[in-house]
mmCIF file of C-alpha atoms in Angstrom:
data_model
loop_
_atom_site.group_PDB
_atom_site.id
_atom_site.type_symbol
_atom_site.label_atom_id
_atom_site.label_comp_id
_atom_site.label_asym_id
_atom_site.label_seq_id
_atom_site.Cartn_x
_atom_site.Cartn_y
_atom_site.Cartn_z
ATOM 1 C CA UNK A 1 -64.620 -40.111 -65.085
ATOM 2 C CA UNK A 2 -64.661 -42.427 -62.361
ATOM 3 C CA UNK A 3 -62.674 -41.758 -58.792
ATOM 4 C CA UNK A 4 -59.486 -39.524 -59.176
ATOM 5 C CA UNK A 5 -57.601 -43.427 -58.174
ATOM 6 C CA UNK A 6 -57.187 -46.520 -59.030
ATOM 7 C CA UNK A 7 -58.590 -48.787 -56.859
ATOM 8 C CA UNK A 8 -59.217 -52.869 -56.303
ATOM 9 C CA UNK A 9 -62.736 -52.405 -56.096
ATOM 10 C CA UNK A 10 -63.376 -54.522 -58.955
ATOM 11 C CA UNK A 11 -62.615 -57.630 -56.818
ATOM 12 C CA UNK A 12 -65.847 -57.087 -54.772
ATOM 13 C CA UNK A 13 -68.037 -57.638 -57.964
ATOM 14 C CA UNK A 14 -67.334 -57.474 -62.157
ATOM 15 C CA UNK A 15 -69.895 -57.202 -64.185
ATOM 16 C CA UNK A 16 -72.341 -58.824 -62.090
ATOM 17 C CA UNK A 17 -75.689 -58.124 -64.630
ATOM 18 C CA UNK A 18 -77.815 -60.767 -63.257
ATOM 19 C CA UNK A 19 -77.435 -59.490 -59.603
ATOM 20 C CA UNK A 20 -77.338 -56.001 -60.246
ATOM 21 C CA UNK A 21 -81.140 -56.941 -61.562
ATOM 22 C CA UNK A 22 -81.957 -58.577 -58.901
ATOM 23 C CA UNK A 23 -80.847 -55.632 -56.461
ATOM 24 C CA UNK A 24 -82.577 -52.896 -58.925
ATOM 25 C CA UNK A 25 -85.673 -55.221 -58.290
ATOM 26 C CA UNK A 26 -85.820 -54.551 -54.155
ATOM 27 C CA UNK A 27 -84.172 -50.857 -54.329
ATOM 28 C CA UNK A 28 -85.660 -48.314 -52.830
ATOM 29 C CA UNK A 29 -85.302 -44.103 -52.691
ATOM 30 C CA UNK A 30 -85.177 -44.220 -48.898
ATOM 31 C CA UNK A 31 -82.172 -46.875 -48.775
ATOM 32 C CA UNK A 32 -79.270 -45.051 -47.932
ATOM 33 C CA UNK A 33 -75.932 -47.781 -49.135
ATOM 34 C CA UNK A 34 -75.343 -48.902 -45.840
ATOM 35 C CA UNK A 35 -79.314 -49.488 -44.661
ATOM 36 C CA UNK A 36 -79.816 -51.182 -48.566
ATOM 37 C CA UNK A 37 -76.911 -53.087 -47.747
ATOM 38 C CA UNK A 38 -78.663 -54.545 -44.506
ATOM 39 C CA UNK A 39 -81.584 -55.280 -45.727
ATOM 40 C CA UNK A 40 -80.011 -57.406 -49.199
ATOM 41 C CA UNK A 41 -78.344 -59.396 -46.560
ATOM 42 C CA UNK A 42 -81.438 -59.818 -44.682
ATOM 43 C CA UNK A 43 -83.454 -60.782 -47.583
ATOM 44 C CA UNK A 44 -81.555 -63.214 -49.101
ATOM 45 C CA UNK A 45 -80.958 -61.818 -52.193
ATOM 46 C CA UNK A 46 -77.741 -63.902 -53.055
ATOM 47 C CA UNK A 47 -78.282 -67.045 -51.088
ATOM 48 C CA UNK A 48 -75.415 -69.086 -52.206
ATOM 49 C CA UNK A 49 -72.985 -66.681 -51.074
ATOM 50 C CA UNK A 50 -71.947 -65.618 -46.982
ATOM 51 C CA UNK A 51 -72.968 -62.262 -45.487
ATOM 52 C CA UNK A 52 -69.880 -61.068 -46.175
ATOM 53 C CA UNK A 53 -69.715 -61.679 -49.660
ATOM 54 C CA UNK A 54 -73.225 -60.576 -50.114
ATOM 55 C CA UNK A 55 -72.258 -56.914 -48.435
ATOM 56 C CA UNK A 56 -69.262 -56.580 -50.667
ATOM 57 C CA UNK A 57 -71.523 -56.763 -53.722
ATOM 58 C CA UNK A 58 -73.968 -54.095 -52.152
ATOM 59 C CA UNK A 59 -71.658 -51.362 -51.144
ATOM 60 C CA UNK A 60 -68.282 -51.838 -53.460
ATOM 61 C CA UNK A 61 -70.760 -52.827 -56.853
ATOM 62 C CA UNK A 62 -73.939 -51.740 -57.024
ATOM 63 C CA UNK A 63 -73.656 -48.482 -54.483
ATOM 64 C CA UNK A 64 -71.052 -46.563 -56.044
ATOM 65 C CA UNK A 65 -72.452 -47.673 -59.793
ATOM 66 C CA UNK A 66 -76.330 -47.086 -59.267
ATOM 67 C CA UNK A 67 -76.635 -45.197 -56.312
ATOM 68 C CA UNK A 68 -74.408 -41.700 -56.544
ATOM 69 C CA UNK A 69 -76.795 -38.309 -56.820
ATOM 70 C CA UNK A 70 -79.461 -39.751 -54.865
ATOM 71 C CA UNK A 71 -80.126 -42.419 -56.708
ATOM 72 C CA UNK A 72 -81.285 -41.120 -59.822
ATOM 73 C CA UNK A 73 -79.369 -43.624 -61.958
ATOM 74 C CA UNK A 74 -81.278 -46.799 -60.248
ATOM 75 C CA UNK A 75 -84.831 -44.907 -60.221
ATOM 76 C CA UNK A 76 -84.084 -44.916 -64.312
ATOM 77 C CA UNK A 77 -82.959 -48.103 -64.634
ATOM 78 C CA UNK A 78 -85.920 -49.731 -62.329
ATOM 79 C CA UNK A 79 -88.070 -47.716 -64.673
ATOM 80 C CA UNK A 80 -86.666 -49.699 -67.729
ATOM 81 C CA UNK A 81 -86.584 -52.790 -65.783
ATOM 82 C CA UNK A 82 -90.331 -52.938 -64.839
ATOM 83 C CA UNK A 83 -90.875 -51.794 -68.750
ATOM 84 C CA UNK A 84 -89.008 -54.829 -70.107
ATOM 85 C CA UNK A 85 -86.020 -53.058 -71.233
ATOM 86 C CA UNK A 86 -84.036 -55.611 -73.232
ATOM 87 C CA UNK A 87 -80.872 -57.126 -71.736
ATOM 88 C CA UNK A 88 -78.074 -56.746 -74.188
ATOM 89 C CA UNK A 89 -79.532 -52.608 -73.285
ATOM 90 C CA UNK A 90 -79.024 -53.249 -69.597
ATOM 91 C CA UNK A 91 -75.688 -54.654 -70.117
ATOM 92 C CA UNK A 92 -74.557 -51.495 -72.486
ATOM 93 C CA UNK A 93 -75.859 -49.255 -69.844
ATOM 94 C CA UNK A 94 -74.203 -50.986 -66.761
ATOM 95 C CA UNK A 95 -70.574 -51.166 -68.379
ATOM 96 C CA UNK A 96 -71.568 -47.453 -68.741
ATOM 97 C CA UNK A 97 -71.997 -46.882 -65.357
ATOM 98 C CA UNK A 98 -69.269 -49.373 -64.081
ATOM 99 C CA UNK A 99 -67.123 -47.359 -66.167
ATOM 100 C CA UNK A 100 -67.816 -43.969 -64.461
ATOM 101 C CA UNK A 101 -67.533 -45.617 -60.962
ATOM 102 C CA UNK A 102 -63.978 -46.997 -61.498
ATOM 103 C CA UNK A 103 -61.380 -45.104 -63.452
ATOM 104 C CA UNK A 104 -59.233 -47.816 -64.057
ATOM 105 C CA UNK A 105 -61.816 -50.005 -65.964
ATOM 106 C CA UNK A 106 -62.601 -46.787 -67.923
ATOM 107 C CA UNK A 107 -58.615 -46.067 -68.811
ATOM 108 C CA UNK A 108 -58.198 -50.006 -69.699
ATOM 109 C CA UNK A 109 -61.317 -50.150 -72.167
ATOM 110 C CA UNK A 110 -60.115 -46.815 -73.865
ATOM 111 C CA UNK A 111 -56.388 -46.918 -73.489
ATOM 112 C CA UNK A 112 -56.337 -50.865 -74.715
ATOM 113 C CA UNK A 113 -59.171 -51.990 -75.642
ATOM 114 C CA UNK A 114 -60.395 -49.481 -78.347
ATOM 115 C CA UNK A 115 -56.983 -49.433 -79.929
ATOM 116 C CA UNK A 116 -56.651 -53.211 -80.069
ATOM 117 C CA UNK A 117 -59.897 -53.652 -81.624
ATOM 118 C CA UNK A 118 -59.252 -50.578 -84.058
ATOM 119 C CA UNK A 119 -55.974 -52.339 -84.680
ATOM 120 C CA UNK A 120 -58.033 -55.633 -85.894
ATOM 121 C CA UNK A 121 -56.448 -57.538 -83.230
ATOM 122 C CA UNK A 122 -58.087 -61.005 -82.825
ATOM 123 C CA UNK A 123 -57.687 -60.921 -78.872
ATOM 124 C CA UNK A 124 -56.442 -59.687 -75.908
ATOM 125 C CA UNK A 125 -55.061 -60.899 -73.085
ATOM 126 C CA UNK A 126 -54.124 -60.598 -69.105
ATOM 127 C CA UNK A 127 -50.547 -59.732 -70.413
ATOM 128 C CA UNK A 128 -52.174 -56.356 -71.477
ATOM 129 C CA UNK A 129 -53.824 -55.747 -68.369
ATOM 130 C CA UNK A 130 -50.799 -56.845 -66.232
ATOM 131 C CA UNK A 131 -48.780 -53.937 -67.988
ATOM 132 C CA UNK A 132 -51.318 -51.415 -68.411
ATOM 133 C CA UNK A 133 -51.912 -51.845 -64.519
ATOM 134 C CA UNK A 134 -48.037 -51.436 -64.123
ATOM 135 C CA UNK A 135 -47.910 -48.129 -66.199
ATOM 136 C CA UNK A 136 -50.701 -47.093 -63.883
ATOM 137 C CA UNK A 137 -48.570 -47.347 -61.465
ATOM 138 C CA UNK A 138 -45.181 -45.748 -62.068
ATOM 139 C CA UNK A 139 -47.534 -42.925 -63.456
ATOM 140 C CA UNK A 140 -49.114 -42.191 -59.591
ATOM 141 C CA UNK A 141 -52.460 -43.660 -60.213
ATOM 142 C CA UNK A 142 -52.547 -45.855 -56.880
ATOM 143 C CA UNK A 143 -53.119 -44.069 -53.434
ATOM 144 C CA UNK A 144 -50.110 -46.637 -52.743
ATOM 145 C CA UNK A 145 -47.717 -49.176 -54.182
ATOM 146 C CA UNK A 146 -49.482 -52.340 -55.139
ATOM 147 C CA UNK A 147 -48.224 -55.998 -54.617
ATOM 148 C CA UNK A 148 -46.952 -58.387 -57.603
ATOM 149 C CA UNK A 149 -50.498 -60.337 -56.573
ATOM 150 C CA UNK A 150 -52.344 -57.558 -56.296
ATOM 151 C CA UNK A 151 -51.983 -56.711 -59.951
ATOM 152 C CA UNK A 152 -51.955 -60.058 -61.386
ATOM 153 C CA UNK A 153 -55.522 -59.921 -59.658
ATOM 154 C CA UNK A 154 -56.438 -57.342 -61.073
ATOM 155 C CA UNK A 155 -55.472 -57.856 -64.234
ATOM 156 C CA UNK A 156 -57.700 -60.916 -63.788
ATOM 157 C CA UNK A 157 -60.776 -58.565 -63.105
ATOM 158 C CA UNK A 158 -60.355 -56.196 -66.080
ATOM 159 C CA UNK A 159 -60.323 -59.003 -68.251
ATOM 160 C CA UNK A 160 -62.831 -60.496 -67.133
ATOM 161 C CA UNK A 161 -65.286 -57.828 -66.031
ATOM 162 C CA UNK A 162 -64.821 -56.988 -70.102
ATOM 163 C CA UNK A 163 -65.909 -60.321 -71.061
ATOM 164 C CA UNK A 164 -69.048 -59.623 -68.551
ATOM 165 C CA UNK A 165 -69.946 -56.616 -70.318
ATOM 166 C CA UNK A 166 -70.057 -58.170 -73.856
ATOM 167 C CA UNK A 167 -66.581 -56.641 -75.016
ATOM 168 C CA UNK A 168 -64.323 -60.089 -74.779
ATOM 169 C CA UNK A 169 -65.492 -63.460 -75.937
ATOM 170 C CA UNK A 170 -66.527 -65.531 -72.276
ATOM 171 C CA UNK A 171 -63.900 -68.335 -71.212
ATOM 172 C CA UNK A 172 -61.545 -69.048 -68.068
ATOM 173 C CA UNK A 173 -58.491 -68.926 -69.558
ATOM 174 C CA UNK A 174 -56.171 -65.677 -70.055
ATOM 175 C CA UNK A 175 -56.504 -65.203 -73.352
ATOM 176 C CA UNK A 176 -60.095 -63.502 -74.641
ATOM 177 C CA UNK A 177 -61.191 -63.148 -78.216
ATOM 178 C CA UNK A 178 -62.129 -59.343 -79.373
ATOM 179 C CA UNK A 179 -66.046 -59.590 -79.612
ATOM 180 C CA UNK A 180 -67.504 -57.263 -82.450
ATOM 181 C CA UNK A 181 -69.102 -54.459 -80.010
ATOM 182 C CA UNK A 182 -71.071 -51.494 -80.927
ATOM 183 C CA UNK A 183 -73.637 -48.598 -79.094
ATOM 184 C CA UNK A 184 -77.198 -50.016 -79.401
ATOM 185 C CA UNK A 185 -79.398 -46.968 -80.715
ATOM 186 C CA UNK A 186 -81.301 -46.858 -77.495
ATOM 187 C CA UNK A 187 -78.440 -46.510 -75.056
ATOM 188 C CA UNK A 188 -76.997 -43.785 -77.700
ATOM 189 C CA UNK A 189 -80.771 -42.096 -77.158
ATOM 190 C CA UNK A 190 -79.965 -42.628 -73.258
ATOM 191 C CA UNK A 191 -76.816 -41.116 -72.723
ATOM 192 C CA UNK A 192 -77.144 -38.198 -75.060
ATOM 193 C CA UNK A 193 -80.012 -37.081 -72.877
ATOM 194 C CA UNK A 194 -77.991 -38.338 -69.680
ATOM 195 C CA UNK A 195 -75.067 -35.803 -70.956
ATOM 196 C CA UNK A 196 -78.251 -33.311 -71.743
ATOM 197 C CA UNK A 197 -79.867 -32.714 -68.515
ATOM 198 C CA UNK A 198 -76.183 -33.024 -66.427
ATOM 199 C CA UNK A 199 -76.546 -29.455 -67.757
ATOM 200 C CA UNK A 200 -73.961 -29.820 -70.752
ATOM 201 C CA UNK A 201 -74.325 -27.965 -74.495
ATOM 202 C CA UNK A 202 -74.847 -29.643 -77.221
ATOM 203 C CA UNK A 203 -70.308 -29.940 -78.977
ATOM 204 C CA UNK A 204 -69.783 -30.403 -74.942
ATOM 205 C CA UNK A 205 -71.911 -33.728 -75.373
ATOM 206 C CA UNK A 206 -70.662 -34.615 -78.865
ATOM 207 C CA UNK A 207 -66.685 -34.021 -77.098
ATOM 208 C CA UNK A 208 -67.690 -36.176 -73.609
ATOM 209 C CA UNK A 209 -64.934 -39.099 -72.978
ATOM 210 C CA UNK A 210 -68.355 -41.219 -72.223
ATOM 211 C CA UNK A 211 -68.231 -41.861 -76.115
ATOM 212 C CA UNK A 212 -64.865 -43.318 -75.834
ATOM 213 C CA UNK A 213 -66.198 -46.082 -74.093
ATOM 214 C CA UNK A 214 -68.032 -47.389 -76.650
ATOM 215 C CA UNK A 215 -65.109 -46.889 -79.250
ATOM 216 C CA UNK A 216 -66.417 -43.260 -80.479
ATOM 217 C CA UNK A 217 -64.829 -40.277 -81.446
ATOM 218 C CA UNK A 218 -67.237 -36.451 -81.635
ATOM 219 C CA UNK A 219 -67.462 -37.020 -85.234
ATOM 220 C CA UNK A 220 -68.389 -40.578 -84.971
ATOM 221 C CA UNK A 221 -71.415 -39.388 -82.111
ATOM 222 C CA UNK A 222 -72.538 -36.722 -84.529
ATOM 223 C CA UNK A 223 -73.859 -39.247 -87.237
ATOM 224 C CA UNK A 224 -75.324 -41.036 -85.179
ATOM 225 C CA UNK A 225 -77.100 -38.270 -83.476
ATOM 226 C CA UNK A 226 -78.052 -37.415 -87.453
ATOM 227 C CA UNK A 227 -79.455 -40.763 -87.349
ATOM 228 C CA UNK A 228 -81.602 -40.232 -84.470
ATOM 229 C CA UNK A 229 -83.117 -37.035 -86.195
ATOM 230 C CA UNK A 230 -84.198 -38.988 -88.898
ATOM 231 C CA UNK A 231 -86.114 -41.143 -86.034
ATOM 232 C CA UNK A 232 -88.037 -38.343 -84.937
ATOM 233 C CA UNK A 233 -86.417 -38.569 -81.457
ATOM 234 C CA UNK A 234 -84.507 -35.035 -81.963
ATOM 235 C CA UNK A 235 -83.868 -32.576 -84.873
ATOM 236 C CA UNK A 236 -80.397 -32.282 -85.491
ATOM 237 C CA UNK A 237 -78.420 -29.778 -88.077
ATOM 238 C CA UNK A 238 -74.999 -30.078 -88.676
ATOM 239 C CA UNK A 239 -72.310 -28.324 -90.187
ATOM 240 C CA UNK A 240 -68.689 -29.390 -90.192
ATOM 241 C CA UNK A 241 -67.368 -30.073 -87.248
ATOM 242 C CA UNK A 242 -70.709 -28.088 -85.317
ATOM 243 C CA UNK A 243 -73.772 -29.487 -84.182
ATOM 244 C CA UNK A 244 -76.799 -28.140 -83.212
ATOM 245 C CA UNK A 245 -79.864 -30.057 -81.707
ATOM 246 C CA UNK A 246 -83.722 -29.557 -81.250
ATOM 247 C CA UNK A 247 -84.168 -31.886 -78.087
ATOM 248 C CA UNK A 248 -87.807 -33.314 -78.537
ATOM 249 C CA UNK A 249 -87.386 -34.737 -74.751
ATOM 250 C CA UNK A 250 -87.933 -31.764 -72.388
ATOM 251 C CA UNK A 251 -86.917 -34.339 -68.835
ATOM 252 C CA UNK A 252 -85.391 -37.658 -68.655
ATOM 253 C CA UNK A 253 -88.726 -39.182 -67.704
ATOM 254 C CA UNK A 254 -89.574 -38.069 -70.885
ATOM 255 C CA UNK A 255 -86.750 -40.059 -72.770
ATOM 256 C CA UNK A 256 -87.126 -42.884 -70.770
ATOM 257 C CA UNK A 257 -90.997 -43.191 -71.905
ATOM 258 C CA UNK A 258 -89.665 -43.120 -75.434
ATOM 259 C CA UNK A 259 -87.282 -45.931 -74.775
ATOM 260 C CA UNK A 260 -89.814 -48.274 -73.408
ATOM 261 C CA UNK A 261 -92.015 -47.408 -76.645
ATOM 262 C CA UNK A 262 -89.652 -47.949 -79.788
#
């Protein structure tokens, strides 16, 4: 999940939902990053901020997020955008994708942020951040030894790119409150058939770290999978730990259509 790395690429952009729409909005197939990149800064899209900034957002957020295999992830989500996809949805599915770009925002949410929360801590806080950033690196994680500043930076950015993405309470200060947070059944219908058509079986879906993300263990994906057979979107049989699955969606255009029409 994510590059092999830790990197600081979270300082170019955190969460960032409102732009990311915006950018999903002018996309195009034929932009390659760097041409898409020229032409945001042409257009305007973030007029407040300097050319500089503006290209930072482009190819360190939204490229590596939305843009990897051709683009495939940004022709689904324009699809949802233009069929009034709700936010909250957007959100769950950007952290998603945030999460597989950068490593070291996946680690943090599943190394400290699911325990915490499973704990029934109230918060958490940059403290956390600072020292799972410092594990990271006396275990190798870093292409090279980071600064003091560097990682109180960064610990900045994990907290607060969590508190984008719905998981932390929103505030300035260093201290976040645990939000309640849970899969919304149309994301779960999203990425199952994301994990489906990347060519995986149906226990190598139910066992994908993806589901850690959102606090969820194989057993805990299984019932809701059993859920969405009782929706009609699949047909689902389980026994024990095994799980077997009628997909009702034969392409991802296919799920995506649903989506739009729940």
């Amino acid at each position: 999940m994510g590059s092999p790395r830790y990197t600081t690429q979270l300082a170019a952009g955190l969460g960032m939902i409102p732009e990311t729409i915006e950018l999903l909005r002018i996309w195009d197939p034929k932009f390659t990053a760097s041409s898409f990149v020229d032409f945001a800064v042409s257009e305007g899209v973030f007029s407040s901020a300097t050319a500089r900034r503006s290209r930072n957002i482009v190819a360190e957020m939204f490229a590596p997020r939305f843009m990897a295999e051709g683009g495939d992830v940004a022709k689904r989500l324009q699809f949802l955008l233009a069929n009034q996809f709700p936010v909250d949805g957007f959100a769950q599915l950007f952290f998603l994708q945030a999460a597989r770009a950068q490593r070291m925002l996946a680690d943090f949410v599943i190394e400290v942020y699911w325990p915490r929360y499973s704990a029934g801590a109230r918060n958490l806080n940059w403290t956390d951040a600072f020292d799972f950033i410092s594990r990271a690196l006396d275990n190798g994680l870093m292409e090279k030894r980071w600064s003091e500043s560097t990682i109180k930076k960064n610990s900045g950015y994990l907290v607060s790119v969590c508190a984008d993405f719905g998981l932390l309470d929103e505030g300035r200060g260093k201290t976040r409150l645990i939000r309640h947070y849970s899969l919304r059944s149309d994301v779960l219908l999203y990425l199952l058939h994301d994990l489906r058509f990347s060519g995986l079986g149906d226990m190598s879906i139910m066992q994908h770290r993806d589901w850690a993300l959102f606090g969820l263990e194989p057993g805990d994906v299984m019932k809701l999978v059993l859920s969405l057979s009782h929706d009609g979107h699949l047909v689902a049989q389980s026994s024990g730990s095994v799980i077997q699955i009628s997909w009702k969606y034969k392409t991802m255009e296919d799920c995506l259509d649903a989506l739009v029409k729940r």
